[in-house]
Amino acid sequence: MNNAEINVFKQKALQWATSFEVYCCLDSNKYSDPYTQYDCLIAIGSDHTLAANAGNAFDKLHSFYEEHKNWMFGLLSYELKNEVEDLSSQHTDQLNFPDLFFFIPTYLIALQGDEIKVIKGDPSIIEIIHQIKLNHSTSKPNLKIESKFDKETYIETVEKLKTHIKRGDIYEINFCQEFFANHAEINPLAVYNELNTLSPTPFAGFFKINHKYILSATPERFLCKRNNRLISQPIKGTAKRSKNSVEDEQIKIALKSSIKEQAENVMIVDLVRNDLTKSAVQGSVKVDELFGIYTFPQVHQMISTISCELNPTTHFIDAIKNTFPMGSMTGAPKIKAMELIDAYEKSKRGAFSGSFGCISPSGNFDFNVIIRSILYNEKEQYLSFQVGGAITYAADPESEYEECLLKASAILKVLGQ
């Protein structure tokens, strides 16, 4: 099958999946790196599910995996921080995703190159999916999008966070703001398809958990395991693209050589190295790439790659727990940064800045970072997306605010704003 035919099949499979209560699509958008196993995985229906709140959720996931040793897809909410560390969240949550949710799919379809493969379930579903007639929804959602911060309050808050940095409480914090819409009615799959067309990214995905949805165009990998190696690829450093190719190349070079962006990036690299050490064979943690520049439709990003050899005495679920939540979404030192996030942000993060992905029967896994993502509770008609950035001593509050709007641009566009 050619590219166009594979894409049509993917659209039909996602449309067929909408009749199920639970399904998950992980799409690399044909982005190839040494760790990507499939172009796209579509997990549909559930034979077994696990939903747990922070407390002993990771232990339950450990038991769930050991009991089934099957393909499983799932969500790790940011709120699991309250289990990993002695923390809590004071903010209200109108989305109400579970803190942890995993399911073993009834059907699992893999797309790789020009091939379609049914990994789990009756192979005849390929023919059923081929017969689907595609619905092409073109209507833009009619939403009133608001922000929990106006520009002035955002800038004031960044100044307060810089005061914490000046007095040595922290040296970097990922500070986020929520955009939201009440009385929101959208076609989740149509919005996701448009977002993925406008902003195709390597760790994109669509996750439906009953009446709750994650529509993600995330460019960031949290953590993956390939055999006995763990790999983390934090993003820190963002620059806007230019339509002028010469200017775009200059922006890329400026990002690569920016002392500010390098400082942000290396702080998180150090944090990730420290997190990986907890699960690593002694002396095996290494930085494979520092300050790599990667280009996406809206932005250039600075991405570093850190890896280690997993200690044979450490279960891979514990390795996930030992690095969670990801340092790129907290700041450093990690615990103090998370305390200040709860104090200064105005929304509970919930699924945002958590992760979703999959675990294979052999214990390999791949999890993204939930950024550049729309979260939607259909029952409550509440839609939300959050954006943020790293605040350091050198941060300019006005520039940080503009960077938030840049990161939100693709989502605002598909929501008709």
Tab-separated table of C-alpha atoms in Angstrom:
chain	number	residue	atom	x	y	z
A	1	MET	CA	0.000	0.000	0.000
A	2	ASN	CA	1.246	3.497	-0.736
A	3	ASN	CA	1.418	6.401	1.722
A	4	ALA	CA	-1.948	7.850	0.739
A	5	GLU	CA	-3.697	4.468	1.128
A	6	ILE	CA	-2.073	3.900	4.531
A	7	ASN	CA	-3.270	7.350	5.655
A	8	VAL	CA	-6.837	6.639	4.515
A	9	PHE	CA	-6.765	3.316	6.366
A	10	LYS	CA	-5.523	5.093	9.509
A	11	GLN	CA	-8.400	7.598	9.305
A	12	LYS	CA	-10.921	4.784	8.832
A	13	ALA	CA	-9.466	2.815	11.763
A	14	LEU	CA	-9.740	5.859	14.042
A	15	GLN	CA	-13.314	6.473	12.898
A	16	TRP	CA	-14.220	2.819	13.544
A	17	ALA	CA	-12.621	3.063	16.979
A	18	THR	CA	-14.910	5.949	18.034
A	19	SER	CA	-17.716	3.469	18.778
A	20	PHE	CA	-15.575	1.950	21.572
A	21	GLU	CA	-15.409	3.345	25.119
A	22	VAL	CA	-11.616	3.152	25.250
A	23	TYR	CA	-9.000	3.473	22.554
A	24	CYS	CA	-5.573	4.963	21.992
A	25	CYS	CA	-3.611	5.946	18.895
A	26	LEU	CA	0.137	6.641	19.089
A	27	ASP	CA	1.335	8.266	15.868
A	28	SER	CA	4.953	9.117	14.998
A	29	ASN	CA	3.838	10.847	11.774
A	30	LYS	CA	6.565	8.838	9.984
A	31	TYR	CA	9.215	10.480	12.162
A	32	SER	CA	12.107	8.057	12.366
A	33	ASP	CA	14.637	7.809	15.179
A	34	PRO	CA	16.691	4.900	16.543
A	35	TYR	CA	14.039	4.066	19.142
A	36	THR	CA	10.765	4.202	17.166
A	37	GLN	CA	9.416	0.721	16.519
A	38	TYR	CA	6.221	1.485	14.543
A	39	ASP	CA	4.939	4.434	12.538
A	40	CYS	CA	1.572	4.174	14.291
A	41	LEU	CA	-0.132	1.957	16.866
A	42	ILE	CA	-3.931	1.906	17.240
A	43	ALA	CA	-5.275	0.090	20.325
A	44	ILE	CA	-9.049	-0.385	20.302
A	45	GLY	CA	-11.432	-1.688	22.966
A	46	SER	CA	-10.401	-3.094	26.329
A	47	ASP	CA	-10.121	-6.672	27.613
A	48	HIS	CA	-8.854	-5.463	31.005
A	49	THR	CA	-8.513	-1.999	32.557
A	50	LEU	CA	-6.764	-0.486	35.558
A	51	ALA	CA	-7.788	2.884	37.007
A	52	ALA	CA	-6.033	4.131	40.137
A	53	ASN	CA	-5.529	7.364	42.027
A	54	ALA	CA	-2.240	8.539	43.539
A	55	GLY	CA	-1.306	6.545	46.621
A	56	ASN	CA	-0.254	3.115	45.396
A	57	ALA	CA	-0.972	3.488	41.669
A	58	PHE	CA	2.514	2.442	40.499
A	59	ASP	CA	2.323	-0.714	42.657
A	60	LYS	CA	-1.038	-1.520	41.057
A	61	LEU	CA	0.468	-0.999	37.587
A	62	HIS	CA	3.367	-3.303	38.526
A	63	SER	CA	0.867	-6.029	39.538
A	64	PHE	CA	-1.297	-5.402	36.446
A	65	TYR	CA	1.698	-5.907	34.150
A	66	GLU	CA	2.949	-9.005	35.992
A	67	GLU	CA	-0.551	-10.534	35.894
A	68	HIS	CA	-1.118	-10.011	32.165
A	69	LYS	CA	2.294	-9.481	30.455
A	70	ASN	CA	0.445	-8.206	27.416
A	71	TRP	CA	0.337	-5.052	25.330
A	72	MET	CA	-1.003	-2.238	27.496
A	73	PHE	CA	-1.673	1.417	26.774
A	74	GLY	CA	-2.118	4.034	29.419
A	75	LEU	CA	-2.038	7.432	31.044
A	76	LEU	CA	0.231	8.652	33.838
A	77	SER	CA	-1.251	11.892	35.192
A	78	TYR	CA	0.985	14.649	36.587
A	79	GLU	CA	-0.899	14.169	39.888
A	80	LEU	CA	1.058	10.946	40.494
A	81	LYS	CA	3.686	13.355	41.859
A	82	ASN	CA	1.645	13.205	45.087
A	83	GLU	CA	2.527	9.500	45.312
A	84	VAL	CA	6.178	9.858	44.311
A	85	GLU	CA	6.806	12.775	46.704
A	86	ASP	CA	5.037	14.214	49.762
A	87	LEU	CA	3.019	16.744	47.749
A	88	SER	CA	-0.599	17.738	47.191
A	89	SER	CA	-2.670	19.886	44.828
A	90	GLN	CA	-5.074	22.558	46.047
A	91	HIS	CA	-6.638	23.513	42.704
A	92	THR	CA	-9.977	22.400	41.311
A	93	ASP	CA	-10.115	19.971	38.400
A	94	GLN	CA	-12.932	20.122	35.863
A	95	LEU	CA	-11.515	17.415	33.602
A	96	ASN	CA	-11.250	14.609	36.185
A	97	PHE	CA	-8.953	12.202	34.371
A	98	PRO	CA	-7.880	9.263	36.539
A	99	ASP	CA	-4.391	9.672	38.020
A	100	LEU	CA	-3.393	6.422	36.324
A	101	PHE	CA	-5.294	4.473	33.680
A	102	PHE	CA	-4.122	1.476	31.645
A	103	PHE	CA	-5.932	-0.960	29.386
A	104	ILE	CA	-5.160	-4.141	27.479
A	105	PRO	CA	-6.662	-3.673	24.018
A	106	THR	CA	-9.033	-6.081	22.293
A	107	TYR	CA	-7.556	-5.064	18.939
A	108	LEU	CA	-4.091	-3.727	18.235
A	109	ILE	CA	-3.158	-2.540	14.755
A	110	ALA	CA	0.373	-1.492	13.792
A	111	LEU	CA	1.271	0.580	10.738
A	112	GLN	CA	4.875	0.394	9.571
A	113	GLY	CA	6.058	1.650	6.180
A	114	ASP	CA	3.574	0.302	3.639
A	115	GLU	CA	2.332	-2.538	5.862
A	116	ILE	CA	-0.716	-2.971	8.106
A	117	LYS	CA	-0.379	-5.606	10.791
A	118	VAL	CA	-2.932	-6.860	13.322
A	119	ILE	CA	-0.869	-7.592	16.446
A	120	LYS	CA	-3.887	-8.482	18.591
A	121	GLY	CA	-7.449	-9.497	17.681
A	122	ASP	CA	-9.143	-11.021	14.640
A	123	PRO	CA	-7.192	-10.147	11.441
A	124	SER	CA	-10.521	-9.790	9.579
A	125	ILE	CA	-10.943	-6.343	11.190
A	126	ILE	CA	-8.689	-5.004	8.426
A	127	GLU	CA	-11.450	-5.761	5.901
A	128	ILE	CA	-14.124	-4.292	8.206
A	129	ILE	CA	-12.094	-1.081	8.496
A	130	HIS	CA	-11.524	-0.888	4.714
A	131	GLN	CA	-15.336	-0.841	4.258
A	132	ILE	CA	-15.804	2.222	6.513
A	133	LYS	CA	-17.024	5.385	4.782
A	134	LEU	CA	-15.135	8.417	6.059
A	135	ASN	CA	-17.044	11.349	7.534
A	136	HIS	CA	-15.350	14.631	6.716
A	137	SER	CA	-16.297	17.188	9.361
A	138	THR	CA	-15.360	20.720	8.317
A	139	SER	CA	-17.290	22.814	10.841
A	140	LYS	CA	-15.135	24.821	13.271
A	141	PRO	CA	-16.033	24.536	16.955
A	142	ASN	CA	-17.848	27.566	18.348
A	143	LEU	CA	-15.921	28.141	21.573
A	144	LYS	CA	-15.322	30.999	23.953
A	145	ILE	CA	-11.732	30.436	25.056
A	146	GLU	CA	-10.619	32.125	28.261
A	147	SER	CA	-7.367	32.129	30.219
A	148	LYS	CA	-6.825	31.719	33.957
A	149	PHE	CA	-4.150	34.456	33.672
A	150	ASP	CA	-4.376	37.835	32.001
A	151	LYS	CA	-1.076	39.111	30.641
A	152	GLU	CA	-0.468	41.476	33.556
A	153	THR	CA	-1.030	38.787	36.213
A	154	TYR	CA	1.139	36.323	34.294
A	155	ILE	CA	4.026	38.823	34.157
A	156	GLU	CA	3.627	39.658	37.880
A	157	THR	CA	3.734	35.948	38.730
A	158	VAL	CA	6.880	35.368	36.667
A	159	GLU	CA	8.533	38.222	38.603
A	160	LYS	CA	7.570	36.511	41.888
A	161	LEU	CA	9.055	33.241	40.653
A	162	LYS	CA	12.261	35.070	39.693
A	163	THR	CA	12.424	36.320	43.314
A	164	HIS	CA	12.440	32.667	44.435
A	165	ILE	CA	15.279	32.021	41.985
A	166	LYS	CA	17.273	35.049	43.213
A	167	ARG	CA	17.074	33.860	46.808
A	168	GLY	CA	18.129	30.326	45.866
A	169	ASP	CA	14.880	28.360	46.410
A	170	ILE	CA	15.071	27.021	42.846
A	171	TYR	CA	17.091	27.729	39.730
A	172	GLU	CA	14.458	26.823	37.121
A	173	ILE	CA	10.690	26.273	37.129
A	174	ASN	CA	8.270	25.219	34.413
A	175	PHE	CA	5.382	27.628	34.880
A	176	CYS	CA	2.123	26.978	32.996
A	177	GLN	CA	-1.189	28.671	32.380
A	178	GLU	CA	-4.520	27.163	31.386
A	179	PHE	CA	-6.752	28.184	28.499
A	180	PHE	CA	-10.262	26.760	28.769
A	181	ALA	CA	-13.788	26.773	27.375
A	182	ASN	CA	-17.016	25.984	29.217
A	183	HIS	CA	-20.090	24.637	27.371
A	184	ALA	CA	-17.662	23.212	24.798
A	185	GLU	CA	-19.002	20.926	22.100
A	186	ILE	CA	-16.451	19.516	19.685
A	187	ASN	CA	-15.981	16.470	17.480
A	188	PRO	CA	-12.822	15.161	19.210
A	189	LEU	CA	-11.577	13.043	16.316
A	190	ALA	CA	-12.131	15.793	13.722
A	191	VAL	CA	-10.266	18.306	15.915
A	192	TYR	CA	-7.414	15.830	16.482
A	193	ASN	CA	-7.110	15.097	12.759
A	194	GLU	CA	-6.897	18.806	12.000
A	195	LEU	CA	-4.351	19.391	14.775
A	196	ASN	CA	-2.234	16.474	13.560
A	197	THR	CA	-2.382	17.771	9.982
A	198	LEU	CA	-1.421	21.316	11.012
A	199	SER	CA	1.235	20.234	13.506
A	200	PRO	CA	2.470	16.675	12.846
A	201	THR	CA	4.829	15.649	15.650
A	202	PRO	CA	6.743	12.480	16.589
A	203	PHE	CA	4.750	11.602	19.711
A	204	ALA	CA	1.259	12.639	18.664
A	205	GLY	CA	-1.723	10.697	19.887
A	206	PHE	CA	-5.436	10.406	20.510
A	207	PHE	CA	-6.636	8.818	23.746
A	208	LYS	CA	-10.278	8.196	24.640
A	209	ILE	CA	-11.121	7.098	28.190
A	210	ASN	CA	-14.921	6.828	28.196
A	211	HIS	CA	-16.113	10.458	27.824
A	212	LYS	CA	-12.669	12.004	28.343
A	213	TYR	CA	-10.255	12.736	25.512
A	214	ILE	CA	-6.605	13.694	25.001
A	215	LEU	CA	-5.841	15.173	21.555
A	216	SER	CA	-2.094	15.536	21.431
A	217	ALA	CA	0.454	17.093	19.077
A	218	THR	CA	3.364	16.660	21.452
A	219	PRO	CA	6.923	16.700	20.113
A	220	GLU	CA	8.444	15.321	23.340
A	221	ARG	CA	9.406	11.848	24.513
A	222	PHE	CA	9.395	11.364	28.283
A	223	LEU	CA	11.015	7.958	28.552
A	224	CYS	CA	11.377	4.792	26.545
A	225	LYS	CA	12.907	1.394	27.181
A	226	ARG	CA	14.555	-0.661	24.477
A	227	ASN	CA	15.802	-4.005	25.814
A	228	ASN	CA	17.955	-2.994	28.798
A	229	ARG	CA	18.375	0.694	27.871
A	230	LEU	CA	16.339	3.658	29.135
A	231	ILE	CA	16.230	6.793	26.959
A	232	SER	CA	14.879	10.231	27.918
A	233	GLN	CA	14.680	13.221	25.546
A	234	PRO	CA	13.732	16.429	27.355
A	235	ILE	CA	12.881	19.578	25.390
A	236	LYS	CA	14.019	22.941	26.675
A	237	GLY	CA	14.491	25.784	24.199
A	238	THR	CA	11.950	27.082	21.679
A	239	ALA	CA	12.137	29.454	18.710
A	240	LYS	CA	9.460	30.529	16.230
A	241	ARG	CA	9.772	29.394	12.601
A	242	SER	CA	10.034	31.864	9.712
A	243	LYS	CA	8.500	31.413	6.240
A	244	ASN	CA	11.705	32.920	4.818
A	245	SER	CA	14.158	29.998	4.529
A	246	VAL	CA	17.277	32.128	5.063
A	247	GLU	CA	15.805	33.818	8.134
A	248	ASP	CA	14.523	30.437	9.396
A	249	GLU	CA	18.051	29.011	9.220
A	250	GLN	CA	19.391	32.053	11.116
A	251	ILE	CA	16.756	31.540	13.847
A	252	LYS	CA	17.845	27.906	14.110
A	253	ILE	CA	21.524	28.882	14.478
A	254	ALA	CA	20.618	31.542	17.074
A	255	LEU	CA	18.657	28.945	19.103
A	256	LYS	CA	21.574	26.497	18.948
A	257	SER	CA	24.020	29.119	20.262
A	258	SER	CA	21.694	30.861	22.776
A	259	ILE	CA	23.353	30.896	26.212
A	260	LYS	CA	19.933	31.328	27.877
A	261	GLU	CA	18.371	28.347	26.085
A	262	GLN	CA	21.466	26.202	26.688
A	263	ALA	CA	21.344	27.080	30.402
A	264	GLU	CA	17.652	26.025	30.594
A	265	ASN	CA	18.392	22.818	28.726
A	266	VAL	CA	21.474	21.750	30.667
A	267	MET	CA	19.744	22.239	34.037
A	268	ILE	CA	17.086	19.719	32.992
A	269	VAL	CA	19.681	17.376	31.482
A	270	ASP	CA	21.405	17.299	34.892
A	271	LEU	CA	18.070	16.619	36.593
A	272	VAL	CA	17.254	13.758	34.187
A	273	ARG	CA	20.730	12.278	34.671
A	274	ASN	CA	20.107	12.329	38.413
A	275	ASP	CA	16.654	10.700	37.998
A	276	LEU	CA	18.052	7.954	35.741
A	277	THR	CA	20.865	7.208	38.211
A	278	LYS	CA	18.230	5.789	40.607
A	279	SER	CA	17.503	2.960	38.127
A	280	ALA	CA	20.825	2.636	36.293
A	281	VAL	CA	23.752	0.266	36.323
A	282	GLN	CA	26.441	2.326	38.068
A	283	GLY	CA	28.392	4.509	35.636
A	284	SER	CA	26.083	3.822	32.658
A	285	VAL	CA	24.229	7.190	32.542
A	286	LYS	CA	25.405	9.228	29.545
A	287	VAL	CA	24.349	12.238	27.503
A	288	ASP	CA	24.034	10.950	23.918
A	289	GLU	CA	23.204	14.365	22.449
A	290	LEU	CA	23.331	17.805	24.044
A	291	PHE	CA	21.476	20.809	22.545
A	292	GLY	CA	20.213	19.015	19.419
A	293	ILE	CA	18.043	21.323	17.270
A	294	TYR	CA	14.908	19.752	15.773
A	295	THR	CA	12.440	21.476	13.475
A	296	PHE	CA	8.630	21.213	13.627
A	297	PRO	CA	5.951	23.091	11.635
A	298	GLN	CA	5.506	25.945	14.159
A	299	VAL	CA	8.780	25.907	16.090
A	300	HIS	CA	12.427	24.865	16.345
A	301	GLN	CA	13.189	22.995	19.586
A	302	MET	CA	16.336	22.234	21.536
A	303	ILE	CA	16.291	18.551	22.532
A	304	SER	CA	18.880	16.556	24.468
A	305	THR	CA	19.087	12.768	24.765
A	306	ILE	CA	20.167	11.004	27.966
A	307	SER	CA	20.339	7.233	28.366
A	308	CYS	CA	21.426	4.521	30.788
A	309	GLU	CA	21.517	0.778	31.241
A	310	LEU	CA	18.636	-0.403	33.438
A	311	ASN	CA	19.847	-2.118	36.608
A	312	PRO	CA	18.647	-5.768	36.431
A	313	THR	CA	17.454	-5.503	40.053
A	314	THR	CA	15.117	-2.563	39.190
A	315	HIS	CA	11.686	-3.325	37.705
A	316	PHE	CA	10.957	-1.124	34.689
A	317	ILE	CA	7.775	0.222	36.362
A	318	ASP	CA	9.988	1.497	39.192
A	319	ALA	CA	12.271	3.113	36.585
A	320	ILE	CA	9.251	5.067	35.298
A	321	LYS	CA	8.323	6.042	38.868
A	322	ASN	CA	11.921	7.109	39.608
A	323	THR	CA	11.868	9.651	36.755
A	324	PHE	CA	8.276	10.873	37.155
A	325	PRO	CA	7.107	13.563	36.655
A	326	MET	CA	9.535	14.496	33.889
A	327	GLY	CA	12.023	17.235	34.777
A	328	SER	CA	11.240	19.302	31.686
A	329	MET	CA	7.762	19.967	33.143
A	330	THR	CA	8.811	20.657	36.734
A	331	GLY	CA	12.104	22.496	37.062
A	332	ALA	CA	14.987	22.093	39.471
A	333	PRO	CA	15.406	21.232	42.246
A	334	LYS	CA	12.411	19.089	41.406
A	335	ILE	CA	10.472	18.890	44.687
A	336	LYS	CA	10.710	22.620	45.494
A	337	ALA	CA	9.763	23.467	41.877
A	338	MET	CA	6.649	21.275	42.163
A	339	GLU	CA	5.686	22.947	45.458
A	340	LEU	CA	5.939	26.374	43.793
A	341	ILE	CA	3.977	25.145	40.755
A	342	ASP	CA	1.092	24.283	43.090
A	343	ALA	CA	1.438	27.647	44.841
A	344	TYR	CA	1.562	29.894	41.757
A	345	GLU	CA	-0.354	28.142	38.975
A	346	LYS	CA	-4.131	28.558	38.984
A	347	SER	CA	-5.180	25.146	37.654
A	348	LYS	CA	-4.666	21.554	38.630
A	349	ARG	CA	-2.535	20.014	35.891
A	350	GLY	CA	-4.179	16.584	35.945
A	351	ALA	CA	-3.338	14.754	32.717
A	352	PHE	CA	-1.481	17.791	31.336
A	353	SER	CA	2.305	17.433	31.693
A	354	GLY	CA	1.773	13.789	32.513
A	355	SER	CA	2.339	11.115	29.908
A	356	PHE	CA	0.632	8.490	27.787
A	357	GLY	CA	2.074	5.624	25.823
A	358	CYS	CA	2.404	1.851	25.699
A	359	ILE	CA	4.136	-1.118	27.274
A	360	SER	CA	4.896	-4.236	25.220
A	361	PRO	CA	4.586	-7.832	26.528
A	362	SER	CA	8.402	-7.984	26.892
A	363	GLY	CA	8.501	-4.820	29.044
A	364	ASN	CA	9.716	-2.379	26.407
A	365	PHE	CA	7.808	0.900	26.579
A	366	ASP	CA	7.517	4.383	25.096
A	367	PHE	CA	5.840	7.361	26.780
A	368	ASN	CA	5.375	10.943	25.580
A	369	VAL	CA	4.981	14.221	27.473
A	370	ILE	CA	1.445	15.645	27.382
A	371	ILE	CA	2.090	19.148	26.034
A	372	ARG	CA	0.612	20.910	22.962
A	373	SER	CA	-2.500	18.889	23.777
A	374	ILE	CA	-6.241	19.508	24.087
A	375	LEU	CA	-7.965	17.830	27.035
A	376	TYR	CA	-11.725	17.435	26.787
A	377	ASN	CA	-14.424	16.162	29.125
A	378	GLU	CA	-17.424	15.596	26.862
A	379	LYS	CA	-19.853	14.953	29.726
A	380	GLU	CA	-18.954	18.206	31.527
A	381	GLN	CA	-18.494	20.044	28.185
A	382	TYR	CA	-15.180	21.374	29.464
A	383	LEU	CA	-12.203	21.853	27.158
A	384	SER	CA	-8.727	22.790	28.340
A	385	PHE	CA	-5.178	23.191	27.158
A	386	GLN	CA	-2.179	24.466	29.062
A	387	VAL	CA	1.053	26.031	27.881
A	388	GLY	CA	4.144	27.126	29.716
A	389	GLY	CA	7.882	27.513	29.675
A	390	ALA	CA	11.026	27.440	31.741
A	391	ILE	CA	11.524	30.412	34.026
A	392	THR	CA	15.162	31.026	34.944
A	393	TYR	CA	17.093	33.960	36.405
A	394	ALA	CA	17.571	35.321	32.864
A	395	ALA	CA	13.877	34.997	31.871
A	396	ASP	CA	12.132	38.030	30.416
A	397	PRO	CA	8.463	37.858	31.556
A	398	GLU	CA	7.118	39.526	28.397
A	399	SER	CA	9.044	37.094	26.159
A	400	GLU	CA	7.864	34.136	28.230
A	401	TYR	CA	4.254	35.241	27.749
A	402	GLU	CA	4.791	35.499	23.977
A	403	GLU	CA	6.356	32.022	23.963
A	404	CYS	CA	3.215	30.645	25.634
A	405	LEU	CA	1.070	32.123	22.848
A	406	LEU	CA	3.430	30.666	20.233
A	407	LYS	CA	3.116	27.196	21.759
A	408	ALA	CA	-0.675	27.598	21.817
A	409	SER	CA	-0.900	28.836	18.205
A	410	ALA	CA	-1.659	25.513	16.479
A	411	ILE	CA	-4.317	24.589	19.049
A	412	LEU	CA	-5.975	28.026	18.859
A	413	LYS	CA	-6.055	27.737	15.085
A	414	VAL	CA	-7.792	24.354	14.996
A	415	LEU	CA	-10.280	25.589	17.602
A	416	GLY	CA	-11.245	28.380	15.228
A	417	GLN	CA	-9.638	31.220	17.208
